[in-house]
Amino acid sequence: MSCPRCGYENSELARFCSNCGAELVRTTSEGEERKLVSALFIDVVGSTARADGADPEDVRDFLRRYHRPVLEQIKRYGGTIEKFIGDAVLAIFGAPTSHGDDAERAVRCGLDIIEAVRDLNAADPTFRLSVRLAISTGEAVVTLGGAHERGEMLATGDVLNTAARLQAAAPANRVVVGARTHAATQRVIEYEAMPAIKAKGKGVPLDAWLAIAPAAGQSALAPMVGRDAELKLLRDLFEKARRERRPHVMTVIGPAGIGKSRLTIEFLKAVDAAGGRTMRGRCLPYSEQAGYQASVEHIKELAGVLESDVPQAARAKVAEMLAALFPPEEVADIVRFVSLLIGLGIDEPVEMRQPLFYAVRRLIEAVSEEGATLFTFEDLHLSDASQLELLNYLCDQLRDVPAAFLITARPELDEKQPALDAGRLEHTKIVLEPLSADDSEALVRPLAPPENVPSLVEMAGGNPLFLEELAATQDAVVLPTNVHEAIASHIDALPQAQRT
Ligand SMILES: Nc1ncnc2c1ncn2[C@@H]1O[C@H](COP(=O)(O)OP(=O)(O)OP(=O)(O)O)[C@@H](O)[C@H]1O
Ligand SMILES: [Mg+2]
């Protein structure tokens, strides 16, 4: 079969690509799924007029400068580019992966794109870019598996048409949202009402709002409660690794919604505040990355590689990053091995995976030598064998550097093959227990009427996600989207087989 990463033809029995070392995944049955998504549609005002009679080079340069910040912001907020239609860009938030707050991500992304357009115009008064942008939230049918990469639409549904219609009627350089997006985000985004939009092909006029800015003092996250002991332990372990130059492996284990990601966010903030470096790596269920997911994220973040970069551009960034870290005689090899590992498909392949693993080890050592660094491997239960093997190799080989690994996973990590093996490194495992009744109460008090608090605390059994969901369903008129998203994002995190 051919390798999904480098295209090399392997024997039908091979489990790993003998070319680049990626795990060879047999094509799974591809299907469709109904999901709640937010569609963001953006188009240039007067683009035909601009292109008319213009020098093709100028048009291309204009498009490039306009697309760059648009694509960067979409990537930053975890959106997926659905397609380009002329100068227009359609992006989907919530597919293939739901994040739990996709409507909010789409709106924040829209606001930042408008900001970027303003910056472009301020930097070059002749640029005069003006855009229309709108966001709509609703059900869509989403293709599963790799169909999207092969050119099929990721999502289909009325929500896409609605986004396009709202967009066509949007005032220039503003963010317009539809009713469901508004309902899902009104706690965290400030809005201004605008007249309903009469759209072609729609019976009733569409309610619409103008997004102004993220609401002041509001955070999408409820204030952190409890977990003081866990957070302190993690911080102490990082400090110890830094002080003693002894890499430490920390694993945080717990079921869905118990607070692994939240604890990670707080820990990352603490490391930042203490002057440490942080590199996040996540094992996303549908990532396009075949193999080594979290490690690839580390490398791409270090090199500043964007999803929108073509392989040649990505390789140039990797080479530049590595040239700053390694002596000239070593650079060429490391660049090649790292580029192979992240699957750029440019370099001459290698027979064995060992040099690729060794290159990652050298990179982690060099980066940590510049400043104590925390590398996260989040949701490791979703990783494939290649990532686990690389991680086990690193645990076996790393010595005498101020680096630390934070691994988060659901308990099913224990069933993975190969098993996680911290090797000779110091290893601390934290099992996240349910929140205490007091902490549960503190979490839910700002979210629900006082008379409901005791029953919510009782029902949720100390699971913060359940607390949030239950509190939200009490206000079912305003919040169904959030609940829906929260549930969907947790289903996304399940292996395909368990998703029925
Ligand atoms: N200690 C806490 N204080 C306040 N809110 C919390 C706390 N822990 C978790 N939450 C909130 O509960 C929700 C679920 O938590 P989180 O996403 O961290 O769970 P998780 O363990 O990562 O779940 P999954 O296995 O699905 O990734 C989030 O909205 C999070 O912000
Ligand atoms: Mg999580």
Coordinates of C-alpha atoms and ligand atoms in Angstrom, one line a residue:
M1 CA 0.0 0.0 0.0
S2 CA 1.2 3.6 -0.5
C3 CA 2.2 5.7 2.4
P4 CA -0.3 8.4 3.3
R5 CA 2.6 10.7 4.1
C6 CA 5.3 10.3 1.5
G7 CA 3.5 8.2 -1.2
Y8 CA 6.1 5.4 -1.1
E9 CA 4.8 2.0 -2.2
N10 CA 5.2 -0.5 0.6
S11 CA 4.6 -4.2 0.7
E12 CA 1.0 -5.0 1.6
L13 CA 2.2 -6.5 4.9
A14 CA 4.2 -3.5 6.1
R15 CA 3.0 -1.8 9.2
F16 CA 5.3 1.1 8.9
C17 CA 6.5 2.9 5.8
S18 CA 9.9 1.7 5.0
N19 CA 10.6 5.1 3.5
C20 CA 9.6 7.7 6.1
G21 CA 8.6 5.5 9.0
A22 CA 5.0 6.6 9.2
E23 CA 2.5 4.2 10.4
L24 CA 0.5 2.7 7.5
V25 CA -3.1 3.0 8.3
R26 CA -5.5 0.8 6.3
T27 CA -8.2 2.9 4.8
T28 CA -11.1 2.9 7.2
S29 CA -14.6 3.0 5.9
E30 CA -15.3 6.6 5.2
G31 CA -18.7 8.0 6.0
E32 CA -20.6 11.0 7.0
E33 CA -21.6 12.6 10.2
R34 CA -24.0 15.3 11.2
K35 CA -22.3 18.0 13.2
L36 CA -22.8 21.5 14.5
V37 CA -20.4 23.8 12.7
S38 CA -19.8 27.4 12.2
A39 CA -19.1 28.6 8.7
L40 CA -17.1 31.8 8.1
F41 CA -17.4 33.4 4.7
I42 CA -15.2 36.3 3.6
D43 CA -15.0 38.1 0.3
V44 CA -13.3 41.2 -1.1
V45 CA -15.5 44.1 -1.9
G46 CA -15.3 45.2 -5.5
S47 CA -12.8 42.5 -6.5
T48 CA -13.9 42.2 -10.1
A49 CA -13.4 46.0 -10.5
R50 CA -10.0 45.7 -9.0
A51 CA -9.0 42.8 -11.3
D52 CA -10.3 44.5 -14.5
G53 CA -7.5 45.6 -16.6
A54 CA -5.0 45.1 -13.8
D55 CA -1.6 43.6 -14.3
P56 CA -1.9 39.9 -13.4
E57 CA 1.2 40.2 -11.2
D58 CA -0.4 42.9 -9.2
V59 CA -3.5 40.8 -8.8
R60 CA -1.5 37.9 -7.6
D61 CA 0.5 40.0 -5.2
F62 CA -2.8 41.5 -3.9
L63 CA -4.3 38.1 -3.3
R64 CA -1.2 36.8 -1.6
R65 CA -1.1 39.7 0.8
Y66 CA -4.8 39.4 1.6
H67 CA -4.8 35.7 2.0
R68 CA -1.9 35.4 4.2
P69 CA -3.4 37.0 7.4
V70 CA -6.8 35.4 6.6
L71 CA -5.3 31.9 6.5
E72 CA -3.1 32.5 9.5
Q73 CA -6.1 33.6 11.7
I74 CA -8.2 30.7 10.5
K75 CA -5.4 28.3 11.4
R76 CA -4.8 30.0 14.7
Y77 CA -8.4 29.4 15.8
G78 CA -8.5 25.8 14.6
G79 CA -10.7 26.4 11.5
T80 CA -10.4 24.4 8.3
I81 CA -10.3 26.0 4.9
E82 CA -13.2 24.6 2.9
K83 CA -12.5 26.3 -0.3
F84 CA -11.5 29.4 -2.2
I85 CA -14.1 30.8 -4.6
G86 CA -12.4 33.5 -6.5
D87 CA -11.3 35.9 -3.9
A88 CA -13.7 34.5 -1.3
V89 CA -12.6 32.1 1.4
L90 CA -15.0 29.7 3.2
A91 CA -13.8 28.2 6.4
I92 CA -15.4 25.7 8.7
F93 CA -15.1 25.7 12.5
G94 CA -16.2 22.5 14.3
A95 CA -15.2 20.0 11.6
P96 CA -13.4 17.7 11.2
T97 CA -12.8 18.3 14.9
S98 CA -15.2 20.0 17.3
H99 CA -13.4 22.1 19.9
G100 CA -16.4 22.8 22.1
D101 CA -16.3 26.5 21.5
D102 CA -16.3 26.6 17.7
A103 CA -18.8 29.4 17.3
E104 CA -16.8 31.6 19.6
R105 CA -13.6 30.7 17.7
A106 CA -15.2 31.7 14.4
V107 CA -16.3 35.1 15.7
R108 CA -12.9 35.8 17.3
C109 CA -11.2 34.8 14.1
G110 CA -13.5 37.1 12.1
L111 CA -12.7 40.0 14.4
D112 CA -9.0 39.4 14.1
I113 CA -9.2 39.2 10.3
I114 CA -10.9 42.6 10.2
E115 CA -8.2 43.9 12.4
A116 CA -5.5 42.4 10.1
V117 CA -7.2 44.1 7.1
R118 CA -7.1 47.4 8.9
D119 CA -3.4 46.9 9.6
L120 CA -2.7 46.0 5.9
N121 CA -4.4 49.2 4.8
A122 CA -2.7 51.3 7.4
A123 CA 0.7 50.0 6.4
D124 CA 0.1 50.7 2.7
P125 CA -2.5 53.3 1.8
T126 CA -2.6 52.2 -1.8
F127 CA -3.8 48.7 -0.8
R128 CA -7.4 49.8 -0.1
L129 CA -8.6 46.3 0.8
S130 CA -12.2 46.1 1.9
V131 CA -14.0 42.9 2.8
R132 CA -17.4 41.5 3.7
L133 CA -17.4 38.8 6.4
A134 CA -20.1 36.7 8.0
I135 CA -20.5 33.7 10.2
S136 CA -23.4 31.3 10.5
T137 CA -23.8 28.3 12.9
G138 CA -25.9 25.2 12.2
E139 CA -26.0 21.5 11.4
A140 CA -24.0 20.2 8.5
V141 CA -23.2 16.9 7.0
V142 CA -19.5 16.3 7.4
T143 CA -17.4 13.9 5.5
L144 CA -15.2 11.6 7.6
G145 CA -11.8 10.3 6.8
G146 CA -9.5 11.8 4.2
A147 CA -12.1 12.7 1.6
H148 CA -11.7 16.4 2.3
E149 CA -8.0 16.3 1.5
R150 CA -8.8 14.6 -1.8
G151 CA -10.9 17.5 -2.8
E152 CA -14.4 16.6 -1.5
M153 CA -16.4 19.2 0.4
L154 CA -15.8 18.8 4.1
A155 CA -19.3 20.1 5.1
T156 CA -22.6 20.5 3.3
G157 CA -25.7 22.1 4.6
D158 CA -27.9 25.1 4.7
V159 CA -25.5 26.8 7.2
L160 CA -23.0 27.3 4.3
N161 CA -25.6 29.1 2.1
T162 CA -26.7 31.2 5.1
A163 CA -23.2 32.3 5.7
A164 CA -22.8 33.2 2.1
R165 CA -26.1 35.2 2.1
L166 CA -25.3 37.0 5.3
Q167 CA -21.9 37.8 3.8
A168 CA -23.3 39.3 0.7
A169 CA -25.4 41.7 2.7
A170 CA -22.7 42.5 5.3
P171 CA -21.5 46.1 5.8
A172 CA -17.8 46.4 4.7
N173 CA -15.1 45.5 7.2
R174 CA -17.5 44.3 9.9
V175 CA -18.3 40.9 11.3
V176 CA -21.9 39.8 10.8
V177 CA -23.3 36.8 12.6
G178 CA -26.6 34.9 12.3
A179 CA -29.0 34.0 15.1
R180 CA -27.5 30.7 16.2
T181 CA -23.9 32.1 16.3
H182 CA -25.2 35.0 18.3
A183 CA -27.0 32.8 20.8
A184 CA -24.0 30.6 21.3
T185 CA -21.5 33.5 21.9
Q186 CA -23.5 36.4 23.4
R187 CA -21.9 35.7 26.8
V188 CA -18.4 36.2 25.5
I189 CA -18.8 38.6 22.6
E190 CA -20.3 42.1 22.6
Y191 CA -22.9 42.6 19.8
E192 CA -24.8 45.4 18.2
A193 CA -28.2 44.7 16.7
M194 CA -28.7 45.3 13.0
P195 CA -31.7 45.1 10.7
A196 CA -32.7 41.6 9.6
I197 CA -31.3 40.7 6.2
K198 CA -33.6 39.9 3.3
A199 CA -31.8 37.3 1.4
K200 CA -32.4 35.7 -1.9
G201 CA -33.8 32.2 -1.7
K202 CA -34.8 32.6 2.0
G203 CA -38.4 33.0 2.9
V204 CA -38.0 34.9 6.1
P205 CA -35.5 37.7 6.6
L206 CA -32.4 36.5 8.5
D207 CA -31.8 37.9 11.9
A208 CA -28.3 39.3 12.1
W209 CA -25.9 41.0 14.6
L210 CA -22.7 42.9 14.3
A211 CA -19.9 41.5 16.5
I212 CA -18.0 44.4 18.2
A213 CA -15.3 42.8 20.3
P214 CA -14.7 40.0 22.9
A215 CA -16.8 41.0 25.9
A216 CA -14.7 42.8 28.5
G217 CA -13.8 40.9 31.6
Q218 CA -15.5 37.8 30.3
S219 CA -13.6 34.7 29.6
A220 CA -15.1 31.7 28.0
L221 CA -13.6 29.7 30.8
A222 CA -15.3 29.7 34.1
P223 CA -12.9 30.6 36.9
M224 CA -10.6 27.8 37.9
V225 CA -11.6 25.9 41.1
G226 CA -9.5 23.5 43.1
R227 CA -6.7 21.5 41.6
D228 CA -4.2 23.5 43.7
A229 CA -2.3 20.5 44.8
E230 CA -2.0 19.1 41.3
L231 CA -0.9 22.4 39.9
K232 CA 1.7 22.9 42.6
L233 CA 3.1 19.5 42.1
L234 CA 3.4 20.0 38.3
R235 CA 5.1 23.4 38.8
D236 CA 7.5 21.9 41.4
L237 CA 8.4 19.1 39.1
F238 CA 9.1 21.5 36.2
E239 CA 11.3 23.6 38.5
K240 CA 13.1 20.5 39.6
A241 CA 13.8 19.4 36.1
R242 CA 15.1 22.8 35.3
R243 CA 17.3 23.1 38.4
E244 CA 18.7 19.6 38.2
R245 CA 18.8 19.3 34.4
R246 CA 16.9 16.0 34.8
P247 CA 14.1 15.5 32.3
H248 CA 10.9 14.6 34.1
V249 CA 7.8 12.9 32.6
M250 CA 4.5 13.9 34.1
T251 CA 1.3 12.2 33.1
V252 CA -2.1 13.4 34.0
I253 CA -4.8 10.7 33.6
G254 CA -8.5 11.0 33.9
P255 CA -11.8 10.4 32.1
A256 CA -13.6 12.8 29.7
G257 CA -14.4 16.2 31.1
I258 CA -12.5 15.8 34.4
G259 CA -10.2 18.8 33.7
K260 CA -7.0 17.5 32.0
S261 CA -7.0 20.2 29.4
R262 CA -7.9 22.9 31.8
L263 CA -5.1 21.9 34.2
T264 CA -2.7 21.8 31.3
I265 CA -3.7 25.4 30.3
E266 CA -3.1 26.6 33.9
F267 CA 0.2 24.8 34.1
L268 CA 1.4 26.2 30.8
K269 CA 0.5 29.7 32.0
A270 CA 2.4 29.1 35.2
V271 CA 5.5 27.9 33.3
D272 CA 5.3 30.9 31.0
A273 CA 5.1 33.2 34.0
A274 CA 8.1 31.6 35.6
G275 CA 10.1 32.2 32.5
G276 CA 10.1 28.7 31.1
R277 CA 9.3 27.8 27.5
T278 CA 6.3 25.8 26.4
M279 CA 5.7 23.7 23.3
R280 CA 2.3 22.2 22.9
G281 CA 1.7 19.0 21.0
R282 CA -1.7 17.5 20.6
C283 CA -2.9 14.2 19.2
L284 CA -6.0 15.3 17.5
P285 CA -8.4 12.6 16.4
Y286 CA -8.7 13.6 12.8
S287 CA -5.5 15.5 12.3
E288 CA -4.3 15.4 8.7
Q289 CA -0.9 14.4 10.1
A290 CA -0.1 10.7 9.6
G291 CA 2.0 9.8 12.6
Y292 CA 4.1 11.6 15.2
Q293 CA 1.3 14.1 15.7
A294 CA 2.4 15.9 18.9
S295 CA 6.0 15.9 17.9
V296 CA 5.2 17.3 14.5
E297 CA 3.3 20.1 16.3
H298 CA 6.4 20.8 18.4
I299 CA 8.6 21.0 15.4
K300 CA 6.2 23.1 13.3
E301 CA 5.7 25.5 16.2
L302 CA 9.5 25.8 16.7
A303 CA 10.0 26.6 13.0
G304 CA 6.9 28.7 12.6
V305 CA 5.4 26.4 9.9
L306 CA 1.8 27.2 9.0
E307 CA -0.7 24.7 7.8
S308 CA -1.0 26.9 4.6
D309 CA 2.7 26.6 3.9
V310 CA 3.6 24.5 0.8
P311 CA 6.2 21.8 1.6
Q312 CA 9.1 23.8 0.1
A313 CA 8.2 26.8 2.3
A314 CA 7.9 24.6 5.3
R315 CA 11.3 23.0 4.7
A316 CA 12.9 26.4 4.3
K317 CA 11.5 27.4 7.7
V318 CA 12.7 24.2 9.3
A319 CA 16.1 24.7 7.8
E320 CA 16.3 28.2 9.1
M321 CA 15.3 27.2 12.6
L322 CA 17.8 24.3 12.7
A323 CA 20.6 26.4 11.3
A324 CA 20.4 28.6 14.4
L325 CA 20.7 25.6 16.7
F326 CA 23.3 23.3 15.1
P327 CA 26.8 23.6 13.8
P328 CA 27.0 23.8 10.0
E329 CA 28.4 20.2 9.6
E330 CA 25.4 18.8 11.4
V331 CA 22.6 20.9 9.9
A332 CA 22.1 19.3 6.6
D333 CA 21.4 15.8 8.0
I334 CA 19.1 17.1 10.8
V335 CA 17.1 19.2 8.3
R336 CA 16.6 16.2 6.2
F337 CA 15.6 13.9 9.0
V338 CA 13.3 16.4 10.6
S339 CA 11.7 17.2 7.3
L340 CA 11.1 13.5 6.7
L341 CA 9.6 13.1 10.1
I342 CA 7.1 15.9 9.7
G343 CA 6.2 14.4 6.3
L344 CA 7.1 17.1 3.9
G345 CA 7.8 14.5 1.2
I346 CA 10.7 16.3 -0.3
D347 CA 13.9 14.6 1.0
E348 CA 15.6 11.4 0.1
P349 CA 14.0 8.8 2.4
V350 CA 15.8 6.7 4.9
E351 CA 15.7 2.9 5.5
M352 CA 15.4 3.1 9.3
R353 CA 13.5 5.3 11.7
Q354 CA 16.5 5.6 14.1
P355 CA 18.1 8.7 12.4
L356 CA 14.7 10.5 12.5
F357 CA 14.2 9.7 16.2
Y358 CA 17.8 10.8 16.9
A359 CA 17.2 14.1 15.1
V360 CA 14.2 14.8 17.3
R361 CA 16.2 14.0 20.3
R362 CA 19.0 16.4 19.3
L363 CA 16.4 19.1 18.6
I364 CA 14.8 18.7 22.0
E365 CA 18.2 18.9 23.6
A366 CA 19.2 22.0 21.7
V367 CA 15.9 23.8 22.4
S368 CA 15.9 23.0 26.1
E369 CA 19.5 24.0 26.4
E370 CA 18.5 27.5 25.2
G371 CA 15.9 27.6 28.0
A372 CA 14.1 25.0 30.2
T373 CA 11.2 23.8 28.1
L374 CA 8.0 22.0 28.8
F375 CA 6.8 19.8 25.9
T376 CA 3.2 18.6 26.0
F377 CA 1.8 15.4 24.5
E378 CA -1.9 16.0 24.9
D379 CA -4.5 13.3 24.5
L380 CA -1.9 10.7 24.0
H381 CA -4.6 8.0 24.1
L382 CA -5.5 9.2 20.6
S383 CA -1.9 8.9 19.3
D384 CA -0.8 6.2 16.9
A385 CA 2.1 3.7 17.5
S386 CA 4.7 6.0 15.8
Q387 CA 4.2 8.7 18.3
L388 CA 4.4 6.3 21.2
E389 CA 7.5 4.7 19.9
L390 CA 9.2 8.1 19.4
L391 CA 8.1 9.2 22.9
N392 CA 9.5 6.0 24.4
Y393 CA 12.7 6.5 22.5
L394 CA 13.0 10.1 23.8
C395 CA 12.4 8.9 27.4
D396 CA 15.0 6.3 27.0
Q397 CA 17.7 8.6 25.5
L398 CA 17.3 12.0 27.0
R399 CA 19.7 12.9 29.8
D400 CA 21.1 16.0 31.4
V401 CA 18.9 18.6 29.8
P402 CA 16.3 21.0 31.5
A403 CA 13.3 19.5 29.6
A404 CA 10.0 18.2 30.9
F405 CA 7.2 16.3 29.2
L406 CA 3.6 16.7 30.2
I407 CA 1.4 13.8 28.9
T408 CA -2.4 13.9 29.3
A409 CA -4.6 11.0 28.5
R410 CA -7.9 9.3 29.2
P411 CA -7.4 6.0 31.1
E412 CA -7.6 3.9 27.9
L413 CA -4.0 5.0 27.3
D414 CA -3.2 1.8 29.3
E415 CA -4.5 -0.3 26.5
K416 CA -2.3 1.2 23.8
Q417 CA 0.3 -0.7 22.0
P418 CA 3.2 -0.1 22.4
A419 CA 2.6 1.0 26.0
L420 CA 4.0 4.3 27.2
D421 CA 7.3 3.6 28.9
A422 CA 9.0 6.5 30.6
G423 CA 12.3 4.5 30.4
R424 CA 14.9 5.7 32.8
L425 CA 13.4 9.1 33.3
E426 CA 11.8 10.2 36.5
H427 CA 8.0 9.8 36.0
T428 CA 5.1 11.2 38.1
K429 CA 1.6 10.1 37.4
I430 CA -1.3 12.2 38.5
V431 CA -4.8 10.7 38.5
L432 CA -7.4 13.5 38.3
E433 CA -10.2 12.7 40.8
P434 CA -13.6 14.3 40.7
L435 CA -13.9 17.8 42.2
S436 CA -15.0 18.0 45.8
A437 CA -18.5 19.1 46.5
D438 CA -17.2 22.5 47.6
D439 CA -15.2 23.0 44.5
S440 CA -18.1 21.8 42.4
E441 CA -20.4 24.3 44.0
A442 CA -17.9 27.1 43.5
L443 CA -17.7 26.2 39.8
V444 CA -21.4 26.1 39.2
R445 CA -22.6 29.0 41.4
P446 CA -21.9 31.7 38.8
L447 CA -23.6 29.5 36.1
A448 CA -27.0 28.6 37.6
P449 CA -29.7 30.0 39.8
P450 CA -28.9 29.4 43.5
E451 CA -31.9 27.0 44.1
N452 CA -30.5 24.6 41.4
V453 CA -26.9 24.5 42.7
P454 CA -27.3 21.6 45.1
S455 CA -29.0 19.3 42.6
L456 CA -26.5 20.1 39.9
V457 CA -23.6 19.4 42.2
E458 CA -25.2 16.1 43.1
M459 CA -25.9 15.1 39.5
A460 CA -22.5 15.9 38.1
G461 CA -20.5 13.8 40.5
G462 CA -17.6 16.2 40.5
N463 CA -17.1 16.2 36.8
P464 CA -16.5 19.9 35.7
L465 CA -17.7 19.3 32.2
F466 CA -21.0 17.8 33.4
L467 CA -21.4 20.7 35.8
E468 CA -21.0 23.1 32.9
E469 CA -23.3 21.2 30.6
L470 CA -26.0 20.7 33.2
A471 CA -26.0 24.3 34.2
A472 CA -26.2 25.4 30.6
T473 CA -29.1 23.2 29.7
Q474 CA -31.1 25.0 32.4
D475 CA -31.0 28.0 30.1
A476 CA -32.0 26.0 27.1
V477 CA -33.2 28.9 25.0
V478 CA -29.9 30.6 24.9
L479 CA -27.3 27.9 25.2
P480 CA -28.2 24.8 23.2
T481 CA -25.3 25.4 20.8
N482 CA -22.8 25.3 23.6
V483 CA -24.1 22.1 25.0
H484 CA -24.3 20.6 21.6
E485 CA -20.7 21.6 20.9
A486 CA -19.5 20.4 24.3
I487 CA -21.0 17.0 23.7
A488 CA -19.8 16.8 20.1
S489 CA -16.2 17.7 21.1
H490 CA -16.2 14.9 23.6
I491 CA -17.6 12.5 21.1
D492 CA -14.8 13.6 18.7
A493 CA -12.3 12.6 21.2
L494 CA -13.6 9.0 21.2
P495 CA -12.1 6.4 18.9
Q496 CA -14.3 5.8 15.8
A497 CA -15.6 2.5 17.0
Q498 CA -17.1 4.0 20.2
R499 CA -18.9 6.8 18.5
T500 CA -22.4 5.4 18.1
Ligands
LIG1 N1 -10.8 22.9 38.0 C1 -11.6 23.5 37.1 N2 -12.2 24.7 37.4 C2 -13.1 25.2 36.6 N3 -13.4 24.7 35.4 C3 -12.9 23.5 35.0 C4 -12.0 22.8 35.9 N4 -11.6 21.7 35.3 C5 -12.3 21.7 34.1 N5 -13.0 22.7 34.0 C6 -13.9 23.0 32.8 O1 -14.6 21.8 32.5 C7 -14.6 21.6 31.1 C8 -14.0 20.2 30.8 O2 -12.7 20.2 31.2 P1 -11.5 19.7 30.3 O3 -11.8 20.1 28.9 O4 -10.2 20.2 30.9 O5 -11.6 18.1 30.4 P2 -10.7 17.0 29.8 O6 -10.3 16.2 31.0 O7 -9.6 17.6 29.1 O8 -11.7 16.2 28.9 P3 -11.3 15.4 27.6 O9 -10.8 14.0 28.0 O10 -12.6 15.3 26.9 O11 -10.3 16.2 26.8 C9 -13.9 22.7 30.5 O12 -14.9 23.7 30.1 C10 -13.0 23.3 31.6 O13 -12.7 24.6 31.4
MG2 MG -9.1 17.6 27.0

